[in-house]
Amino acid sequence: MRSVLFLLIGMMLLFSGCAGDQESPEKLAAAVVEAIVDGEEDDLWKLFSPEMREKMVKEFGKSEDETKEKLLEVLQTELKEKYSAENLEQFEDDQELFNRACRDLLKGENKMSNVDGEWFINLQ
């Protein structure tokens, strides 16, 4: 059940859009893709609203560190599958692929929240 919920969150992010503590949705989308590709779970985690982080930890019944690790794992898998990439390095080597992933993240701005000029992923 928990892995299904992580999968759904991952799919929602990749197919509908997100934002985080960036000054614009465009900068956020780039930060999200970069954090996923680089395996930076702490950076990715900070892009979620505090409320969303708390909700994920509670729903998955894991520690914050375990939740961050699992979230990154799911999003990396989803990114590779959605863009038929053999590995995440393709997103670093192919700027058009990176840009396409960013553009796709921006399609669902209703999953973003702006608080005092900072953008966050907020799937609630």
mmCIF file of the C-alpha atoms, coordinates in Angstrom:
data_MODEL
# 
_entry.id   MODEL 
# 
loop_
_atom_site.group_PDB 
_atom_site.id 
_atom_site.type_symbol 
_atom_site.label_atom_id 
_atom_site.label_alt_id 
_atom_site.label_comp_id 
_atom_site.label_asym_id 
_atom_site.label_entity_id 
_atom_site.label_seq_id 
_atom_site.pdbx_PDB_ins_code 
_atom_site.Cartn_x 
_atom_site.Cartn_y 
_atom_site.Cartn_z 
_atom_site.occupancy 
_atom_site.B_iso_or_equiv 
_atom_site.pdbx_formal_charge 
_atom_site.auth_seq_id 
_atom_site.auth_comp_id 
_atom_site.auth_asym_id 
_atom_site.auth_atom_id 
_atom_site.pdbx_PDB_model_num 
ATOM 1   C CA . MET A 1 1   ? 0.000  0.000  0.000   1.00 0.00 ? 1   MET A CA 1 
ATOM 2   C CA . ARG A 1 2   ? 2.753  2.443  0.923   1.00 0.00 ? 2   ARG A CA 1 
ATOM 3   C CA . SER A 1 3   ? 4.707  1.805  -2.265  1.00 0.00 ? 3   SER A CA 1 
ATOM 4   C CA . VAL A 1 4   ? 1.535  2.382  -4.266  1.00 0.00 ? 4   VAL A CA 1 
ATOM 5   C CA . LEU A 1 5   ? 1.093  5.739  -2.532  1.00 0.00 ? 5   LEU A CA 1 
ATOM 6   C CA . PHE A 1 6   ? 4.708  6.704  -3.302  1.00 0.00 ? 6   PHE A CA 1 
ATOM 7   C CA . LEU A 1 7   ? 4.157  5.657  -6.895  1.00 0.00 ? 7   LEU A CA 1 
ATOM 8   C CA . LEU A 1 8   ? 1.046  7.812  -7.112  1.00 0.00 ? 8   LEU A CA 1 
ATOM 9   C CA . ILE A 1 9   ? 2.884  10.807 -5.673  1.00 0.00 ? 9   ILE A CA 1 
ATOM 10  C CA . GLY A 1 10  ? 5.710  10.256 -8.130  1.00 0.00 ? 10  GLY A CA 1 
ATOM 11  C CA . MET A 1 11  ? 3.319  10.035 -11.053 1.00 0.00 ? 11  MET A CA 1 
ATOM 12  C CA . MET A 1 12  ? 1.452  13.140 -9.926  1.00 0.00 ? 12  MET A CA 1 
ATOM 13  C CA . LEU A 1 13  ? 4.707  15.075 -9.781  1.00 0.00 ? 13  LEU A CA 1 
ATOM 14  C CA . LEU A 1 14  ? 5.960  13.908 -13.123 1.00 0.00 ? 14  LEU A CA 1 
ATOM 15  C CA . PHE A 1 15  ? 2.693  14.198 -14.994 1.00 0.00 ? 15  PHE A CA 1 
ATOM 16  C CA . SER A 1 16  ? 0.953  17.130 -13.373 1.00 0.00 ? 16  SER A CA 1 
ATOM 17  C CA . GLY A 1 17  ? 3.585  19.537 -12.096 1.00 0.00 ? 17  GLY A CA 1 
ATOM 18  C CA . CYS A 1 18  ? 5.108  20.766 -8.888  1.00 0.00 ? 18  CYS A CA 1 
ATOM 19  C CA . ALA A 1 19  ? 6.998  23.582 -7.253  1.00 0.00 ? 19  ALA A CA 1 
ATOM 20  C CA . GLY A 1 20  ? 9.270  24.153 -4.310  1.00 0.00 ? 20  GLY A CA 1 
ATOM 21  C CA . ASP A 1 21  ? 11.084 26.892 -2.480  1.00 0.00 ? 21  ASP A CA 1 
ATOM 22  C CA . GLN A 1 22  ? 12.217 28.643 -5.642  1.00 0.00 ? 22  GLN A CA 1 
ATOM 23  C CA . GLU A 1 23  ? 11.364 32.115 -6.835  1.00 0.00 ? 23  GLU A CA 1 
ATOM 24  C CA . SER A 1 24  ? 9.469  30.882 -9.904  1.00 0.00 ? 24  SER A CA 1 
ATOM 25  C CA . PRO A 1 25  ? 7.783  27.678 -11.067 1.00 0.00 ? 25  PRO A CA 1 
ATOM 26  C CA . GLU A 1 26  ? 10.335 27.417 -13.901 1.00 0.00 ? 26  GLU A CA 1 
ATOM 27  C CA . LYS A 1 27  ? 13.309 27.537 -11.541 1.00 0.00 ? 27  LYS A CA 1 
ATOM 28  C CA . LEU A 1 28  ? 11.590 25.076 -9.285  1.00 0.00 ? 28  LEU A CA 1 
ATOM 29  C CA . ALA A 1 29  ? 10.958 22.584 -12.090 1.00 0.00 ? 29  ALA A CA 1 
ATOM 30  C CA . ALA A 1 30  ? 14.659 22.682 -12.953 1.00 0.00 ? 30  ALA A CA 1 
ATOM 31  C CA . ALA A 1 31  ? 15.565 22.218 -9.276  1.00 0.00 ? 31  ALA A CA 1 
ATOM 32  C CA . VAL A 1 32  ? 13.248 19.214 -8.971  1.00 0.00 ? 32  VAL A CA 1 
ATOM 33  C CA . VAL A 1 33  ? 14.632 17.465 -12.055 1.00 0.00 ? 33  VAL A CA 1 
ATOM 34  C CA . GLU A 1 34  ? 18.187 18.277 -11.013 1.00 0.00 ? 34  GLU A CA 1 
ATOM 35  C CA . ALA A 1 35  ? 17.654 16.924 -7.478  1.00 0.00 ? 35  ALA A CA 1 
ATOM 36  C CA . ILE A 1 36  ? 16.152 13.698 -8.834  1.00 0.00 ? 36  ILE A CA 1 
ATOM 37  C CA . VAL A 1 37  ? 18.923 13.221 -11.409 1.00 0.00 ? 37  VAL A CA 1 
ATOM 38  C CA . ASP A 1 38  ? 21.711 14.044 -8.943  1.00 0.00 ? 38  ASP A CA 1 
ATOM 39  C CA . GLY A 1 39  ? 20.229 11.849 -6.208  1.00 0.00 ? 39  GLY A CA 1 
ATOM 40  C CA . GLU A 1 40  ? 19.983 14.768 -3.791  1.00 0.00 ? 40  GLU A CA 1 
ATOM 41  C CA . GLU A 1 41  ? 17.220 13.580 -1.489  1.00 0.00 ? 41  GLU A CA 1 
ATOM 42  C CA . ASP A 1 42  ? 17.663 16.462 0.980   1.00 0.00 ? 42  ASP A CA 1 
ATOM 43  C CA . ASP A 1 43  ? 17.407 19.064 -1.782  1.00 0.00 ? 43  ASP A CA 1 
ATOM 44  C CA . LEU A 1 44  ? 14.340 17.340 -3.234  1.00 0.00 ? 44  LEU A CA 1 
ATOM 45  C CA . TRP A 1 45  ? 12.731 17.089 0.204   1.00 0.00 ? 45  TRP A CA 1 
ATOM 46  C CA . LYS A 1 46  ? 13.048 20.848 0.755   1.00 0.00 ? 46  LYS A CA 1 
ATOM 47  C CA . LEU A 1 47  ? 10.994 21.458 -2.394  1.00 0.00 ? 47  LEU A CA 1 
ATOM 48  C CA . PHE A 1 48  ? 7.912  19.973 -0.723  1.00 0.00 ? 48  PHE A CA 1 
ATOM 49  C CA . SER A 1 49  ? 5.792  22.160 1.512   1.00 0.00 ? 49  SER A CA 1 
ATOM 50  C CA . PRO A 1 50  ? 6.322  21.543 5.227   1.00 0.00 ? 50  PRO A CA 1 
ATOM 51  C CA . GLU A 1 51  ? 2.742  20.269 5.449   1.00 0.00 ? 51  GLU A CA 1 
ATOM 52  C CA . MET A 1 52  ? 3.314  17.802 2.610   1.00 0.00 ? 52  MET A CA 1 
ATOM 53  C CA . ARG A 1 53  ? 6.536  16.519 4.191   1.00 0.00 ? 53  ARG A CA 1 
ATOM 54  C CA . GLU A 1 54  ? 4.765  15.952 7.482   1.00 0.00 ? 54  GLU A CA 1 
ATOM 55  C CA . LYS A 1 55  ? 1.876  14.201 5.753   1.00 0.00 ? 55  LYS A CA 1 
ATOM 56  C CA . MET A 1 56  ? 4.184  11.846 3.834   1.00 0.00 ? 56  MET A CA 1 
ATOM 57  C CA . VAL A 1 57  ? 6.089  10.855 6.956   1.00 0.00 ? 57  VAL A CA 1 
ATOM 58  C CA . LYS A 1 58  ? 2.845  10.148 8.836   1.00 0.00 ? 58  LYS A CA 1 
ATOM 59  C CA . GLU A 1 59  ? 1.184  8.266  5.982   1.00 0.00 ? 59  GLU A CA 1 
ATOM 60  C CA . PHE A 1 60  ? 4.139  6.046  5.287   1.00 0.00 ? 60  PHE A CA 1 
ATOM 61  C CA . GLY A 1 61  ? 4.908  5.357  8.933   1.00 0.00 ? 61  GLY A CA 1 
ATOM 62  C CA . LYS A 1 62  ? 8.610  5.748  8.362   1.00 0.00 ? 62  LYS A CA 1 
ATOM 63  C CA . SER A 1 63  ? 11.210 8.125  9.690   1.00 0.00 ? 63  SER A CA 1 
ATOM 64  C CA . GLU A 1 64  ? 11.832 11.309 7.734   1.00 0.00 ? 64  GLU A CA 1 
ATOM 65  C CA . ASP A 1 65  ? 15.124 9.911  6.416   1.00 0.00 ? 65  ASP A CA 1 
ATOM 66  C CA . GLU A 1 66  ? 13.480 6.692  5.224   1.00 0.00 ? 66  GLU A CA 1 
ATOM 67  C CA . THR A 1 67  ? 10.659 8.652  3.609   1.00 0.00 ? 67  THR A CA 1 
ATOM 68  C CA . LYS A 1 68  ? 13.111 10.916 1.758   1.00 0.00 ? 68  LYS A CA 1 
ATOM 69  C CA . GLU A 1 69  ? 15.095 7.924  0.542   1.00 0.00 ? 69  GLU A CA 1 
ATOM 70  C CA . LYS A 1 70  ? 12.021 6.076  -0.739  1.00 0.00 ? 70  LYS A CA 1 
ATOM 71  C CA . LEU A 1 71  ? 10.595 9.190  -2.385  1.00 0.00 ? 71  LEU A CA 1 
ATOM 72  C CA . LEU A 1 72  ? 13.818 9.796  -4.299  1.00 0.00 ? 72  LEU A CA 1 
ATOM 73  C CA . GLU A 1 73  ? 13.968 6.156  -5.373  1.00 0.00 ? 73  GLU A CA 1 
ATOM 74  C CA . VAL A 1 74  ? 10.401 6.253  -6.720  1.00 0.00 ? 74  VAL A CA 1 
ATOM 75  C CA . LEU A 1 75  ? 10.892 9.553  -8.535  1.00 0.00 ? 75  LEU A CA 1 
ATOM 76  C CA . GLN A 1 76  ? 14.141 8.398  -10.132 1.00 0.00 ? 76  GLN A CA 1 
ATOM 77  C CA . THR A 1 77  ? 12.412 5.281  -11.429 1.00 0.00 ? 77  THR A CA 1 
ATOM 78  C CA . GLU A 1 78  ? 9.451  7.292  -12.705 1.00 0.00 ? 78  GLU A CA 1 
ATOM 79  C CA . LEU A 1 79  ? 11.698 9.802  -14.464 1.00 0.00 ? 79  LEU A CA 1 
ATOM 80  C CA . LYS A 1 80  ? 13.620 7.068  -16.278 1.00 0.00 ? 80  LYS A CA 1 
ATOM 81  C CA . GLU A 1 81  ? 10.450 5.211  -17.252 1.00 0.00 ? 81  GLU A CA 1 
ATOM 82  C CA . LYS A 1 82  ? 8.500  8.250  -18.423 1.00 0.00 ? 82  LYS A CA 1 
ATOM 83  C CA . TYR A 1 83  ? 11.288 9.374  -20.750 1.00 0.00 ? 83  TYR A CA 1 
ATOM 84  C CA . SER A 1 84  ? 12.542 5.889  -21.702 1.00 0.00 ? 84  SER A CA 1 
ATOM 85  C CA . ALA A 1 85  ? 15.977 6.732  -20.321 1.00 0.00 ? 85  ALA A CA 1 
ATOM 86  C CA . GLU A 1 86  ? 18.396 3.921  -19.596 1.00 0.00 ? 86  GLU A CA 1 
ATOM 87  C CA . ASN A 1 87  ? 19.989 5.956  -16.807 1.00 0.00 ? 87  ASN A CA 1 
ATOM 88  C CA . LEU A 1 88  ? 19.733 9.331  -15.125 1.00 0.00 ? 88  LEU A CA 1 
ATOM 89  C CA . GLU A 1 89  ? 22.983 10.560 -16.678 1.00 0.00 ? 89  GLU A CA 1 
ATOM 90  C CA . GLN A 1 90  ? 21.065 10.992 -19.928 1.00 0.00 ? 90  GLN A CA 1 
ATOM 91  C CA . PHE A 1 91  ? 19.314 13.981 -18.358 1.00 0.00 ? 91  PHE A CA 1 
ATOM 92  C CA . GLU A 1 92  ? 22.701 15.560 -17.634 1.00 0.00 ? 92  GLU A CA 1 
ATOM 93  C CA . ASP A 1 93  ? 24.061 14.847 -21.115 1.00 0.00 ? 93  ASP A CA 1 
ATOM 94  C CA . ASP A 1 94  ? 20.949 15.767 -23.117 1.00 0.00 ? 94  ASP A CA 1 
ATOM 95  C CA . GLN A 1 95  ? 19.786 19.320 -22.389 1.00 0.00 ? 95  GLN A CA 1 
ATOM 96  C CA . GLU A 1 96  ? 16.646 18.880 -24.492 1.00 0.00 ? 96  GLU A CA 1 
ATOM 97  C CA . LEU A 1 97  ? 15.609 15.843 -22.445 1.00 0.00 ? 97  LEU A CA 1 
ATOM 98  C CA . PHE A 1 98  ? 16.234 17.803 -19.229 1.00 0.00 ? 98  PHE A CA 1 
ATOM 99  C CA . ASN A 1 99  ? 14.213 20.750 -20.569 1.00 0.00 ? 99  ASN A CA 1 
ATOM 100 C CA . ARG A 1 100 ? 11.368 18.469 -21.676 1.00 0.00 ? 100 ARG A CA 1 
ATOM 101 C CA . ALA A 1 101 ? 11.126 17.000 -18.174 1.00 0.00 ? 101 ALA A CA 1 
ATOM 102 C CA . CYS A 1 102 ? 11.051 20.533 -16.721 1.00 0.00 ? 102 CYS A CA 1 
ATOM 103 C CA . ARG A 1 103 ? 8.320  21.638 -19.142 1.00 0.00 ? 103 ARG A CA 1 
ATOM 104 C CA . ASP A 1 104 ? 6.222  18.602 -18.264 1.00 0.00 ? 104 ASP A CA 1 
ATOM 105 C CA . LEU A 1 105 ? 6.509  19.441 -14.564 1.00 0.00 ? 105 LEU A CA 1 
ATOM 106 C CA . LEU A 1 106 ? 5.107  22.898 -15.231 1.00 0.00 ? 106 LEU A CA 1 
ATOM 107 C CA . LYS A 1 107 ? 1.903  21.627 -16.833 1.00 0.00 ? 107 LYS A CA 1 
ATOM 108 C CA . GLY A 1 108 ? 0.049  21.119 -13.546 1.00 0.00 ? 108 GLY A CA 1 
ATOM 109 C CA . GLU A 1 109 ? 0.571  24.339 -11.648 1.00 0.00 ? 109 GLU A CA 1 
ATOM 110 C CA . ASN A 1 110 ? -2.409 23.510 -9.416  1.00 0.00 ? 110 ASN A CA 1 
ATOM 111 C CA . LYS A 1 111 ? -0.026 21.277 -7.444  1.00 0.00 ? 111 LYS A CA 1 
ATOM 112 C CA . MET A 1 112 ? 2.086  24.260 -6.421  1.00 0.00 ? 112 MET A CA 1 
ATOM 113 C CA . SER A 1 113 ? 1.747  26.680 -3.583  1.00 0.00 ? 113 SER A CA 1 
ATOM 114 C CA . ASN A 1 114 ? 3.413  30.029 -3.152  1.00 0.00 ? 114 ASN A CA 1 
ATOM 115 C CA . VAL A 1 115 ? 4.025  31.241 0.367   1.00 0.00 ? 115 VAL A CA 1 
ATOM 116 C CA . ASP A 1 116 ? 5.751  34.591 0.785   1.00 0.00 ? 116 ASP A CA 1 
ATOM 117 C CA . GLY A 1 117 ? 7.391  34.319 -2.628  1.00 0.00 ? 117 GLY A CA 1 
ATOM 118 C CA . GLU A 1 118 ? 8.617  30.741 -2.137  1.00 0.00 ? 118 GLU A CA 1 
ATOM 119 C CA . TRP A 1 119 ? 7.210  27.887 -4.228  1.00 0.00 ? 119 TRP A CA 1 
ATOM 120 C CA . PHE A 1 120 ? 6.562  24.442 -2.802  1.00 0.00 ? 120 PHE A CA 1 
ATOM 121 C CA . ILE A 1 121 ? 5.258  21.115 -4.016  1.00 0.00 ? 121 ILE A CA 1 
ATOM 122 C CA . ASN A 1 122 ? 1.897  20.738 -2.366  1.00 0.00 ? 122 ASN A CA 1 
ATOM 123 C CA . LEU A 1 123 ? -0.182 17.744 -3.432  1.00 0.00 ? 123 LEU A CA 1 
ATOM 124 C CA . GLN A 1 124 ? -2.741 18.050 -0.641  1.00 0.00 ? 124 GLN A CA 1 
# 
